[in-house]
XYZ file of C-alpha atoms in Angstrom:
261
model
C 172.494 241.434 15.162
C 173.716 244.797 17.009
C 172.026 247.317 14.827
C 169.722 248.213 17.396
C 172.244 249.287 19.746
C 174.051 252.431 19.928
C 176.795 253.921 18.069
C 180.232 252.906 20.110
C 183.158 255.708 21.024
C 180.602 258.361 21.298
C 180.507 260.956 24.005
C 176.893 260.855 25.156
C 175.635 262.842 27.482
C 175.420 262.230 31.237
C 172.401 263.115 33.290
C 172.635 262.947 36.856
C 168.963 262.413 36.887
C 169.407 258.758 35.552
C 172.112 257.940 37.989
C 170.180 259.077 40.941
C 166.948 256.974 39.986
C 169.192 253.844 39.579
C 170.781 254.739 42.888
C 167.457 255.257 44.550
C 166.446 252.045 43.448
C 169.030 249.584 44.339
C 169.143 250.789 47.689
C 165.819 250.940 48.141
C 165.825 246.970 46.992
C 168.797 246.263 49.358
C 166.812 247.837 52.167
C 163.269 246.892 52.085
C 163.813 243.193 50.889
C 165.994 242.566 53.845
C 163.517 244.457 56.300
C 160.735 242.554 54.744
C 162.463 239.149 55.477
C 161.466 239.564 59.076
C 158.689 242.330 58.970
C 154.888 242.046 59.337
C 152.098 242.577 56.919
C 151.558 246.110 58.529
C 155.111 246.929 57.522
C 154.637 245.452 53.790
C 151.781 247.983 53.630
C 153.980 250.695 55.092
C 156.955 250.044 52.550
C 154.150 249.873 49.602
C 152.954 253.757 50.790
C 156.530 254.841 50.645
C 157.322 252.949 47.128
C 153.980 254.361 45.654
C 155.421 257.672 47.455
C 159.074 257.565 45.351
C 157.318 256.135 42.342
C 155.035 259.080 41.732
C 157.891 261.720 42.554
C 160.381 260.238 40.155
C 157.657 260.378 37.407
C 156.944 263.780 37.598
C 160.711 264.310 36.080
C 159.559 262.152 33.080
C 157.628 262.486 29.698
C 153.940 261.154 29.239
C 155.583 258.322 27.076
C 157.694 256.926 29.938
C 155.051 257.693 32.403
C 152.228 255.294 29.954
C 155.319 252.763 30.189
C 155.428 252.681 33.765
C 151.547 252.275 34.340
C 151.802 249.722 31.952
C 154.529 248.072 33.358
C 153.068 247.955 36.794
C 149.707 246.415 35.553
C 151.193 243.683 33.466
C 153.530 242.728 36.517
C 150.877 243.189 39.108
C 148.839 240.483 37.014
C 151.656 237.930 36.766
C 153.128 238.029 40.178
C 149.364 237.009 40.796
C 149.272 234.429 38.252
C 153.166 233.190 38.492
C 153.178 233.186 42.616
C 149.628 232.936 44.103
C 147.852 231.088 41.497
C 151.064 228.781 39.524
C 153.182 228.812 43.064
C 156.371 229.104 40.986
C 157.790 231.253 43.678
C 155.908 231.890 46.944
C 156.390 235.400 49.366
C 156.571 234.573 52.863
C 153.121 235.136 53.583
C 151.760 233.760 50.488
C 150.629 236.831 49.143
C 152.097 239.931 46.874
C 153.453 242.499 49.253
C 152.192 245.963 48.863
C 155.432 247.273 48.044
C 155.742 244.868 45.247
C 153.635 246.961 42.627
C 155.250 250.321 42.986
C 158.707 248.072 43.411
C 158.055 247.342 39.640
C 157.266 250.475 38.180
C 160.655 251.674 40.079
C 162.741 248.576 38.317
C 161.515 249.388 34.945
C 162.248 253.303 35.268
C 165.269 252.096 36.586
C 166.141 249.922 33.655
C 165.108 252.755 31.056
C 166.976 255.598 33.175
C 170.252 253.215 32.936
C 169.348 252.257 29.096
C 169.666 256.234 28.420
C 172.615 256.997 30.556
C 175.728 258.131 29.158
C 177.664 254.599 30.521
C 175.705 252.616 29.096
C 175.324 254.243 25.697
C 179.096 254.669 25.432
C 180.045 250.895 26.823
C 176.793 249.111 25.689
C 178.880 246.633 23.756
C 181.163 245.782 26.381
C 178.753 245.576 28.930
C 176.414 243.426 26.308
C 179.815 241.172 26.429
C 179.784 240.822 30.239
C 176.327 240.623 30.627
C 176.121 237.344 28.197
C 179.392 235.608 29.949
C 178.013 236.080 33.291
C 174.663 234.790 32.791
C 175.705 232.250 30.248
C 178.160 230.835 33.026
C 175.467 231.200 35.724
C 173.138 229.075 33.641
C 175.593 226.450 32.350
C 176.722 225.946 36.325
C 173.117 225.499 36.918
C 172.608 222.491 34.597
C 176.017 221.348 35.292
C 174.801 218.837 38.192
C 176.954 220.778 40.622
C 174.593 222.632 42.537
C 172.246 220.883 44.691
C 169.081 222.454 43.040
C 169.214 221.994 39.444
C 168.361 224.796 37.082
C 167.085 224.303 33.680
C 164.449 226.837 33.802
C 167.396 229.497 34.064
C 169.053 228.080 30.902
C 165.928 228.194 29.079
C 165.210 231.816 30.118
C 168.816 233.064 29.377
C 168.045 231.596 25.545
C 164.933 233.783 25.703
C 166.945 236.964 27.158
C 169.452 236.286 24.432
C 166.305 236.800 22.028
C 165.334 239.770 23.492
C 169.053 241.196 23.659
C 170.102 240.718 20.143
C 166.581 240.851 18.076
C 164.559 243.002 20.373
C 164.744 246.767 19.664
C 165.201 247.625 22.805
C 168.579 246.095 23.947
C 169.765 248.811 26.029
C 166.616 248.483 28.421
C 166.987 244.584 28.509
C 170.426 245.050 29.488
C 169.736 247.479 32.445
C 166.734 245.155 33.567
C 169.644 242.236 34.131
C 171.659 244.481 36.500
C 168.664 245.610 38.773
C 166.517 242.459 38.431
C 169.594 239.962 39.259
C 170.522 242.504 42.341
C 166.529 242.119 43.652
C 166.675 238.480 42.844
C 169.836 237.368 44.303
C 169.003 239.794 47.816
C 165.307 238.565 48.060
C 165.968 234.972 48.005
C 169.078 235.038 50.224
C 167.102 237.263 52.614
C 164.169 234.548 52.127
C 161.746 237.318 51.249
C 160.421 234.702 48.753
C 161.409 231.471 46.939
C 161.585 229.866 43.838
C 160.131 226.542 43.583
C 162.425 223.666 43.063
C 160.525 222.325 40.349
C 158.647 224.530 37.910
C 154.657 223.738 37.675
C 154.228 224.045 33.855
C 157.025 221.738 32.577
C 158.419 220.082 35.811
C 161.813 221.580 34.771
C 164.358 222.154 37.752
C 164.527 225.823 38.782
C 167.335 227.651 40.815
C 166.507 230.066 43.534
C 166.500 232.462 41.447
C 166.737 230.619 38.144
C 169.981 232.174 36.057
C 167.745 233.853 33.709
C 165.600 235.375 35.553
C 166.107 238.767 33.841
C 163.744 237.517 30.553
C 160.548 237.559 33.150
C 161.315 241.221 33.663
C 162.266 241.769 29.863
C 158.739 240.413 29.012
C 157.327 243.398 31.269
C 159.925 245.751 29.746
C 158.493 244.784 26.153
C 154.908 245.061 27.011
C 155.324 248.525 28.397
C 157.530 250.148 25.548
C 155.022 248.043 22.889
C 151.695 248.628 24.473
C 152.185 252.636 25.462
C 152.269 254.193 22.215
C 148.834 252.568 21.444
C 147.073 253.417 24.619
C 148.359 257.201 24.279
C 147.090 257.539 20.695
C 143.709 255.856 22.035
C 143.827 258.150 24.835
C 144.750 261.015 22.593
C 141.889 260.442 20.195
C 139.395 259.993 22.641
C 140.535 263.387 24.130
C 139.924 264.626 20.498
C 136.325 263.006 20.199
C 135.235 264.719 23.451
C 136.535 268.204 22.263
C 135.054 267.695 19.015
C 131.449 267.157 20.586
C 131.667 269.740 23.165
C 131.035 272.573 21.177
C 128.014 270.675 19.369
C 126.763 270.114 22.729
C 126.878 274.108 23.364
C 125.339 274.854 19.862
C 122.444 272.607 20.668
C 121.800 273.684 23.966
C 121.868 277.338 22.901
C 118.965 276.655 20.211
C 116.831 275.211 22.974
C 117.479 278.128 25.155
C 116.263 280.338 21.969
């Protein structure tokens, strides 16, 4: 079950960059979501510009595989936001839109999950972190369907089960573990500040839904899985396309030279 987890009790190296990415994103999330709770559309657009600047700056220090993963994550998550929020009404932002800072924000969230997943701390204590996450999210999910909270959370319990599948069957459990922390952080802050609100009844299966759902990290894990799975194929396609263009260029030059003669 844990064969994709790193070996325990190994002195994995620490990179300051990984912790810097995480600290920056956690801080930006807290500041931006609280600011947007009472801000204007113009402020959202300005925050979007800042978020894109931060994301592009962070990507300069990453390899092409991670950059492609971030591109896929941003594209897939943005489509998901428009479908789940604007079209389905599963949750709603204050202005009924997808704020300009959300797409680059998804990129920073994904990059943070990757950075924490490869950090020395997460690699060394992966099993203890997994135990903490499962117990915490599991308790939260049970509470949501216990009948005690005013707003039930059947969706959260279902998503928690999906999250467990990602965690123990997926090939990138460390990314999913890290995603739990950053996504839970942003969901709790965003909903508490009133930046967005989850519908009490989920629109597809008509199940009760918390604000936020307890297992909401599973949705972000889907983004992570798509990014990790799609990036190699896209890079391979780009590489083959580049090789095809390079192979065709000399032939074009030869034909042009023959015509000139």
